[in-house]
Coordinates of C-alpha atoms in Angstrom, one line a residue:
M1 CA -0.1 -0.1 0.0
S2 CA 1.5 3.5 -1.0
K3 CA 1.9 5.8 1.6
I4 CA -0.5 8.8 1.9
T5 CA 0.9 12.1 2.5
R6 CA -1.3 14.7 3.9
V7 CA -0.9 18.5 3.7
P8 CA -2.4 21.2 5.8
G9 CA -5.9 22.5 5.1
Y10 CA -5.0 25.8 3.5
M11 CA -2.8 23.8 0.9
Q12 CA -5.5 21.4 -0.2
S13 CA -9.1 21.5 -1.3
K14 CA -10.6 17.9 -0.6
G15 CA -12.8 17.4 2.3
N16 CA -12.7 15.0 5.1
R17 CA -14.0 11.3 4.2
N18 CA -16.3 11.6 7.5
R19 CA -18.2 14.6 6.4
G20 CA -19.6 16.1 3.4
P21 CA -20.6 19.3 2.2
I22 CA -23.2 21.4 4.5
G23 CA -26.0 21.3 2.1
D24 CA -29.3 21.1 3.9
R25 CA -28.0 19.6 7.1
E26 CA -27.1 21.7 10.4
I27 CA -24.1 23.9 10.5
R28 CA -21.7 22.7 13.2
Y29 CA -19.9 25.4 15.0
K30 CA -17.0 26.0 17.7
C31 CA -16.5 29.0 19.7
S32 CA -13.9 30.0 22.4
M33 CA -15.4 33.3 23.5
Q34 CA -18.0 33.8 26.2
N35 CA -19.5 36.9 25.1
T36 CA -21.8 38.6 22.2
I37 CA -20.5 36.1 19.3
L38 CA -21.5 33.1 21.3
D39 CA -25.0 34.6 21.7
V40 CA -25.2 35.2 17.8
L41 CA -24.2 31.8 17.0
R42 CA -26.5 30.1 19.4
A43 CA -29.4 32.2 18.2
R44 CA -28.5 31.1 14.5
P45 CA -31.2 29.0 13.0
G46 CA -29.9 25.7 12.1
W47 CA -26.6 25.9 13.8
Q48 CA -25.6 23.4 16.3
E49 CA -22.8 23.9 18.8
V50 CA -20.0 21.3 19.5
S51 CA -17.9 21.2 22.6
G52 CA -14.2 20.7 22.7
P53 CA -11.0 21.9 24.2
N54 CA -10.6 25.9 24.5
T55 CA -14.5 26.3 23.4
A56 CA -17.3 28.1 25.4
A57 CA -19.0 24.5 25.2
N58 CA -16.4 22.5 26.8
Q59 CA -18.6 21.5 29.6
Q60 CA -21.2 19.5 27.5
Q61 CA -24.6 20.4 28.1
P62 CA -27.5 18.1 27.7
G63 CA -28.6 17.6 24.2
Q64 CA -25.1 19.0 22.9
K65 CA -23.0 17.2 20.5
G66 CA -19.3 16.4 21.3
D67 CA -16.2 17.3 19.8
G68 CA -15.7 16.2 16.4
D69 CA -15.6 18.1 12.9
W70 CA -17.0 21.3 12.8
D71 CA -17.9 23.8 9.8
F72 CA -17.2 27.0 11.6
Y73 CA -14.8 28.1 14.2
W74 CA -14.6 31.4 16.0
C75 CA -11.3 30.8 17.6
D76 CA -8.8 32.9 19.6
R77 CA -5.4 33.9 18.1
E78 CA -3.6 31.7 20.5
W79 CA -5.5 28.5 19.4
L80 CA -5.1 29.3 15.9
H81 CA -1.3 30.1 16.3
A82 CA -0.8 26.7 18.1
N83 CA -2.8 24.7 15.6
Y84 CA -3.1 26.2 12.2
D85 CA 0.0 24.6 10.7
T86 CA -1.3 21.1 11.5
M87 CA -4.9 21.5 10.8
F88 CA -6.6 19.7 7.8
L89 CA -9.7 21.6 6.6
Q90 CA -12.4 20.7 4.5
E91 CA -13.4 22.6 1.4
H92 CA -16.4 24.5 3.2
Q93 CA -14.8 25.1 6.5
K94 CA -14.6 28.6 7.8
I95 CA -12.3 29.9 10.6
L96 CA -11.6 33.3 12.3
H97 CA -8.0 34.8 11.6
F98 CA -5.4 34.5 8.8
R99 CA -2.2 32.7 9.8
N100 CA -0.1 35.9 10.0
H101 CA -2.9 38.4 10.7
Y102 CA -0.3 40.1 12.9
E103 CA 1.5 41.7 10.1
L104 CA -1.2 44.3 10.1
T105 CA -2.5 44.3 13.6
R106 CA 1.0 44.5 15.6
K107 CA 1.6 48.2 15.9
N108 CA 5.4 47.8 14.7
L109 CA 4.7 45.6 11.9
M110 CA 1.8 47.7 10.6
V111 CA 3.8 50.7 10.5
K112 CA 6.6 49.1 8.8
N113 CA 4.4 47.6 6.0
L114 CA 2.9 50.8 5.5
K115 CA 6.2 52.6 5.3
R116 CA 7.2 49.9 2.7
L117 CA 4.2 50.4 0.5
R118 CA 4.6 54.2 0.6
K119 CA 8.1 54.1 -0.6
Q120 CA 7.2 51.6 -3.4
T121 CA 4.3 54.1 -4.2
E122 CA 6.6 57.1 -4.3
R123 CA 9.2 55.3 -6.5
E124 CA 6.7 54.0 -9.0
M125 CA 4.0 56.6 -9.2
G126 CA 5.7 59.7 -7.7
K127 CA 5.5 61.9 -4.5
K128 CA 1.9 63.1 -4.8
E129 CA 0.3 59.7 -5.0
A130 CA 2.4 58.6 -2.1
E131 CA 0.9 61.6 -0.1
S132 CA -2.2 59.3 0.2
F133 CA -0.3 57.2 2.8
D134 CA 0.2 60.2 5.2
F135 CA -2.4 59.1 7.7
F136 CA -0.1 57.7 10.3
P137 CA 2.2 59.5 12.7
T138 CA 5.9 59.6 12.6
T139 CA 6.7 56.1 14.3
Y140 CA 9.8 54.3 15.4
E141 CA 10.2 50.8 16.8
L142 CA 12.0 50.6 20.2
P143 CA 14.6 49.4 21.0
S144 CA 15.8 48.7 17.5
E145 CA 15.3 52.2 16.2
Y146 CA 16.1 54.1 19.3
H147 CA 19.1 56.0 18.0
I148 CA 17.2 57.0 14.8
F149 CA 14.3 58.2 17.1
V150 CA 16.8 60.3 19.3
E151 CA 17.9 62.1 16.2
E152 CA 14.3 62.9 15.2
F153 CA 13.5 64.0 18.8
K154 CA 16.3 66.4 18.9
K155 CA 15.0 68.1 15.6
N156 CA 11.6 68.8 17.1
P157 CA 12.2 69.8 20.7
G158 CA 9.2 70.3 23.0
I159 CA 6.7 68.2 21.2
I160 CA 4.9 65.2 22.9
W161 CA 5.4 61.6 22.0
I162 CA 3.6 58.6 23.0
M163 CA 5.0 55.0 23.8
K164 CA 3.0 52.0 23.2
P165 CA 3.7 48.1 23.5
A166 CA 3.7 46.7 20.2
A167 CA 1.4 43.7 20.9
K168 CA -0.8 44.9 23.8
S169 CA -4.3 46.1 23.7
Q170 CA -6.8 48.2 25.9
G171 CA -4.4 50.8 26.6
R172 CA -2.0 49.0 28.5
G173 CA 1.7 50.3 29.0
I174 CA 0.8 53.3 27.3
F175 CA 2.4 56.7 28.4
L176 CA 3.1 60.1 27.2
F177 CA 6.3 62.1 27.2
R178 CA 8.0 65.5 26.4
K179 CA 11.8 65.0 27.4
L180 CA 14.2 62.2 26.8
K181 CA 14.8 61.8 30.4
D182 CA 11.1 60.8 31.0
I183 CA 11.9 57.5 29.5
T184 CA 15.1 57.0 31.2
D185 CA 13.6 54.4 33.4
W186 CA 12.1 52.7 30.5
K187 CA 15.3 52.7 28.8
K188 CA 17.1 51.2 31.8
G189 CA 17.4 47.5 32.3
E190 CA 15.4 45.0 30.4
Y191 CA 14.9 47.7 27.5
Q192 CA 18.6 48.1 26.9
P193 CA 19.9 46.3 23.7
L194 CA 21.0 42.9 24.7
T195 CA 24.7 42.1 25.7
D196 CA 24.1 39.1 27.4
P197 CA 22.9 36.3 24.9
N198 CA 21.1 34.7 27.8
R199 CA 18.9 37.7 28.7
E200 CA 15.3 37.5 27.6
V201 CA 14.6 39.5 24.3
P202 CA 13.1 43.1 25.6
E203 CA 9.4 43.8 24.7
T204 CA 9.0 45.8 21.6
Y205 CA 7.6 49.2 21.7
V206 CA 6.4 51.7 19.2
V207 CA 7.0 55.7 19.8
Q208 CA 4.9 58.0 18.0
R209 CA 4.6 61.7 17.5
Y210 CA 1.5 62.4 19.6
I211 CA -1.3 64.3 17.7
E212 CA -1.5 67.3 19.9
N213 CA -4.5 69.0 18.3
P214 CA -7.4 66.4 18.1
Y215 CA -10.8 67.3 17.0
L216 CA -12.9 68.0 20.2
I217 CA -16.4 67.7 20.8
G218 CA -17.7 69.0 24.0
G219 CA -14.0 69.5 25.0
R220 CA -13.4 65.8 24.9
K221 CA -11.0 63.7 22.7
F222 CA -12.7 60.7 20.7
D223 CA -11.7 58.2 18.5
I224 CA -13.6 56.2 15.7
R225 CA -14.2 52.4 15.9
V226 CA -14.8 51.0 12.5
Y227 CA -15.6 47.4 11.6
V228 CA -14.0 45.8 8.6
L229 CA -14.5 42.3 7.3
V230 CA -11.8 40.9 5.0
V231 CA -13.0 37.5 3.3
S232 CA -9.8 37.4 0.9
Y233 CA -6.4 38.9 0.3
N234 CA -6.1 37.2 -3.1
P235 CA -8.0 38.8 -4.5
L236 CA -8.6 41.3 -2.0
K237 CA -12.3 41.6 -1.0
V238 CA -13.2 43.8 1.7
W239 CA -16.7 44.7 3.4
L240 CA -17.2 47.8 5.5
Y241 CA -19.8 47.9 8.3
R242 CA -21.8 51.2 8.0
S243 CA -22.3 51.4 11.8
G244 CA -19.6 51.8 14.6
F245 CA -18.9 54.3 17.4
A246 CA -17.1 57.3 18.7
R247 CA -15.2 56.7 22.1
F248 CA -14.9 59.5 24.1
S249 CA -12.5 60.4 27.0
N250 CA -14.1 60.8 30.3
S251 CA -12.3 64.3 31.0
R252 CA -11.8 67.4 29.0
F253 CA -8.9 67.6 27.0
S254 CA -5.7 69.3 27.9
L255 CA -2.0 69.1 27.4
D256 CA -1.3 70.4 30.9
S257 CA -1.3 66.8 32.3
I258 CA 0.0 64.5 29.9
E259 CA 0.1 61.8 32.5
D260 CA -3.7 61.5 32.9
A261 CA -5.0 58.5 31.0
Y262 CA -8.6 59.6 31.4
V263 CA -7.7 62.6 29.3
H264 CA -5.5 61.1 26.5
L265 CA -6.7 57.4 26.0
T266 CA -10.2 56.8 24.8
N267 CA -10.2 53.0 25.4
V268 CA -13.3 51.8 27.4
A269 CA -11.1 49.3 29.4
V270 CA -9.2 52.8 30.6
Q271 CA -12.3 55.2 30.8
K272 CA -14.4 52.9 32.9
T273 CA -12.0 53.0 35.8
A274 CA -12.4 56.7 36.1
P275 CA -13.9 57.8 39.4
D276 CA -16.8 59.6 37.9
Y277 CA -17.3 57.2 35.0
D278 CA -21.3 56.6 34.6
P279 CA -21.8 53.2 33.1
D280 CA -25.6 54.0 32.3
K281 CA -24.4 57.0 30.2
G282 CA -20.9 55.6 29.1
C283 CA -18.7 57.4 26.6
K284 CA -19.9 56.5 23.0
W285 CA -21.6 58.0 19.9
A286 CA -23.0 56.1 17.3
T287 CA -21.1 56.7 14.2
Q288 CA -24.5 58.0 12.6
Q289 CA -24.7 60.5 15.4
L290 CA -21.1 61.6 14.7
R291 CA -21.7 62.1 11.0
Q292 CA -24.7 64.1 11.7
Y293 CA -22.8 66.3 14.0
L294 CA -20.0 66.9 11.6
T295 CA -22.5 67.5 9.0
A296 CA -24.3 70.2 11.0
K297 CA -21.3 71.8 12.5
H298 CA -19.2 71.9 9.2
S299 CA -21.2 70.7 6.2
A300 CA -22.1 67.6 4.4
D301 CA -19.1 67.7 2.1
A302 CA -16.8 68.1 5.0
A303 CA -18.4 65.0 6.6
R304 CA -18.1 63.2 3.3
K305 CA -14.3 63.9 3.1
V306 CA -13.7 62.6 6.5
F307 CA -15.4 59.4 5.9
Q308 CA -13.6 59.1 2.5
G309 CA -10.3 59.5 4.2
I310 CA -11.2 56.7 6.4
D311 CA -11.9 54.5 3.3
N312 CA -8.5 55.4 2.0
I313 CA -7.1 54.4 5.4
I314 CA -8.7 51.0 5.2
I315 CA -7.6 50.0 1.7
K316 CA -4.2 51.4 1.7
S317 CA -3.6 49.5 5.0
L318 CA -4.9 46.2 3.6
Q319 CA -2.8 46.7 0.3
S320 CA 0.2 47.1 2.4
V321 CA 0.1 43.4 3.6
Q322 CA -1.9 41.9 0.5
K323 CA 1.1 40.2 -0.6
I324 CA 2.7 39.2 2.9
I325 CA -0.8 37.6 4.5
I326 CA -1.0 33.8 4.0
N327 CA -4.0 33.9 2.0
D328 CA -6.4 30.9 2.7
K329 CA -10.1 30.6 1.4
H330 CA -10.9 29.1 4.8
C331 CA -9.9 32.2 6.8
F332 CA -11.6 35.4 7.2
E333 CA -10.7 38.4 9.4
M334 CA -13.0 40.9 11.1
Y335 CA -10.8 44.1 12.1
G336 CA -11.5 46.9 14.4
Y337 CA -9.9 50.0 13.0
D338 CA -9.2 52.9 15.3
V339 CA -9.3 56.4 13.8
L340 CA -8.6 59.8 15.3
L341 CA -9.6 63.1 13.8
D342 CA -7.4 66.2 14.3
S343 CA -8.7 69.7 14.3
K344 CA -8.5 70.2 10.6
L345 CA -10.9 66.9 10.2
K346 CA -7.9 64.9 9.1
P347 CA -8.2 61.2 9.8
W348 CA -5.3 59.5 11.4
L349 CA -4.9 55.7 11.8
I350 CA -4.1 54.8 15.4
E351 CA -4.2 51.0 15.3
I352 CA -6.0 48.2 14.1
N353 CA -7.3 45.1 16.2
A354 CA -7.7 41.5 15.1
S355 CA -9.8 40.7 18.0
P356 CA -11.9 43.7 18.7
S357 CA -13.7 43.6 22.1
L358 CA -16.9 41.8 21.5
T359 CA -18.2 42.5 25.2
A360 CA -20.9 45.0 25.4
S361 CA -20.8 47.9 27.8
G362 CA -24.5 48.6 27.4
K363 CA -27.7 47.8 25.5
D364 CA -26.7 50.0 22.5
D365 CA -23.2 48.5 22.4
Y366 CA -24.7 45.1 22.5
D367 CA -27.1 45.7 19.7
L368 CA -24.5 46.9 17.7
K369 CA -22.0 44.1 18.2
Y370 CA -24.7 41.7 17.7
G371 CA -25.8 43.2 14.4
V372 CA -22.3 43.3 13.3
L373 CA -21.5 39.7 14.3
N374 CA -24.7 38.4 12.8
D375 CA -23.9 40.1 9.5
V376 CA -20.5 38.8 9.4
L377 CA -22.0 35.2 9.3
N378 CA -24.5 36.4 6.6
V379 CA -21.7 37.6 4.4
L380 CA -19.8 34.5 5.1
D381 CA -23.0 32.6 3.8
L382 CA -22.3 29.2 5.0
E383 CA -26.1 28.5 4.4
N384 CA -25.2 29.1 0.6
R385 CA -28.1 31.7 0.3
L386 CA -26.2 34.5 -1.5
T387 CA -25.5 34.8 -5.4
G388 CA -22.1 36.4 -4.9
K389 CA -22.9 39.4 -6.6
E390 CA -24.2 41.3 -3.7
K391 CA -22.9 44.7 -2.7
R392 CA -24.7 44.8 0.5
V393 CA -25.4 42.3 3.0
G394 CA -27.1 43.6 6.0
G395 CA -25.2 46.4 7.3
F396 CA -21.9 45.5 5.3
D397 CA -21.2 47.2 2.2
L398 CA -18.6 45.7 -0.2
I399 CA -16.1 48.5 -0.9
W400 CA -13.2 46.7 -2.6
D401 CA -13.4 43.5 -4.8
D402 CA -10.1 43.3 -6.5
G403 CA -10.6 47.1 -7.2
P404 CA -12.8 49.7 -6.0
V405 CA -16.8 48.9 -6.0
L406 CA -19.2 51.7 -7.2
A407 CA -22.6 52.1 -5.8
D408 CA -25.5 51.0 -8.0
D409 CA -27.5 53.8 -9.3
G410 CA -30.3 54.8 -7.0
S411 CA -28.6 53.8 -3.9
M412 CA -28.7 55.7 -0.9
E413 CA -27.1 59.1 -0.7
C414 CA -25.6 59.8 2.6
S415 CA -25.7 63.5 2.4
V416 CA -28.2 66.4 2.9
N417 CA -27.5 68.8 0.2
G418 CA -28.4 66.5 -2.8
S419 CA -24.7 65.4 -3.6
S420 CA -24.1 61.6 -3.5
T421 CA -21.2 59.4 -3.7
T422 CA -20.3 57.0 -6.3
A423 CA -18.3 54.7 -3.9
N424 CA -20.3 51.8 -2.5
S425 CA -19.3 53.2 0.9
F426 CA -21.8 54.2 3.6
L427 CA -19.8 54.5 6.9
G428 CA -22.2 56.4 9.4
C429 CA -25.3 56.3 7.2
H430 CA -28.3 54.9 8.0
S431 CA -29.7 51.6 6.6
E432 CA -33.1 52.9 5.2
R433 CA -32.8 55.3 2.3
K434 CA -35.4 58.2 1.7
K435 CA -37.0 57.9 5.4
Q436 CA -33.3 57.8 6.8
L437 CA -32.3 60.8 4.7
R438 CA -35.1 62.6 6.0
E439 CA -34.0 61.8 9.8
I440 CA -30.4 62.6 9.0
Y441 CA -31.5 66.2 7.6
T442 CA -33.8 67.0 10.6
A443 CA -31.2 65.8 12.9
A444 CA -28.4 67.7 11.3
Q445 CA -30.8 70.9 11.3
A446 CA -31.5 70.3 15.1
L447 CA -27.9 70.1 15.8
K448 CA -26.8 73.0 13.9
K449 CA -29.1 75.1 15.8
S450 CA -27.8 73.6 19.1
V451 CA -24.4 74.3 18.0
A452 CA -25.1 78.0 17.1
S453 CA -26.9 78.6 20.3

């Protein structure tokens, strides 16, 4: 008998002999999270949870099927890193995360890839085209680029810089500084370049020029969380969710106290620890509310340019890793983009999250995240209900399909002055068309009067 050579699932297309295509049968899923995504999966008609190691159902419930083959797995990154290279996937199976997603979601690698594509664009298409990449602050990796950073620091005395661990989230380990001596303690000890080969490799940080002139609402700083679904890198296929939220700081913005995290960091994990934080009120606006505000305060055209700038950030950042990410038809990624506006309404990319928080901070937050996740499953379409030609599925709009996607004639205009957009992108727009347009217009006028008074 000849020896059978098996290859990982991402290199083969034939299925497991024990289970055929989904067809009309139930869809079996695994989930390693205990939050909103589990609620969505359990409420999905015709979907059956299976238990197993590292899943929410690892303690089998009555009537629940044991571990075995599955069709869909919402796994955590640690499980993927430990198991991906030895997995054997069937044709129809779907799993969260691409193998090397960190090329975009680690802060140092994200900037490295963006810098590389910007240089390539300037070399091939000129400086003007390369300017479309000027949406991330001056950034250096530490400790490897410490001396280069010091040279830049000395060229711009007095400005504020921000230090961030390259692979941490929720605001952990972040601090601001104005003087080199302020990072003396950080630089000492474990962060010095290695001289002893037996010493542990120091944690990687990035140091960025701090955006000192953020756009403020009510005197408070905020950033915008945007949900982006990538179902393929080759060809690149990108869906943008039209709803999201702006996260506000709990304290009024000031550069007088750069050590106050409640002033400078908008992460909910940070803000909810503030002594005067109100969990019922929270610190969030829906993206639709933010778009209405910008329309009323500035103009529909100004608001449109803001969100076009965010579209540009999304596409350029994904293109920067398009040839690096290990593309696998079994994989998908739901990113959480964090974008900051400056006082001139220019959007800046702060970071990209491979595992945006799915734990809700309130009813509205739960409804938003439930809708996002339910529509992710609708786009992935394990039930085989779609034609494959859709430009909109639920709250997701297809903005890139191996090239820019244009809106169909008669699609919703997200404006209040009669102008429309040709791109199939409606971030901050409502789902319904004429009715919601009237509501946008009415709300914008009311906000305009409020701002004027």
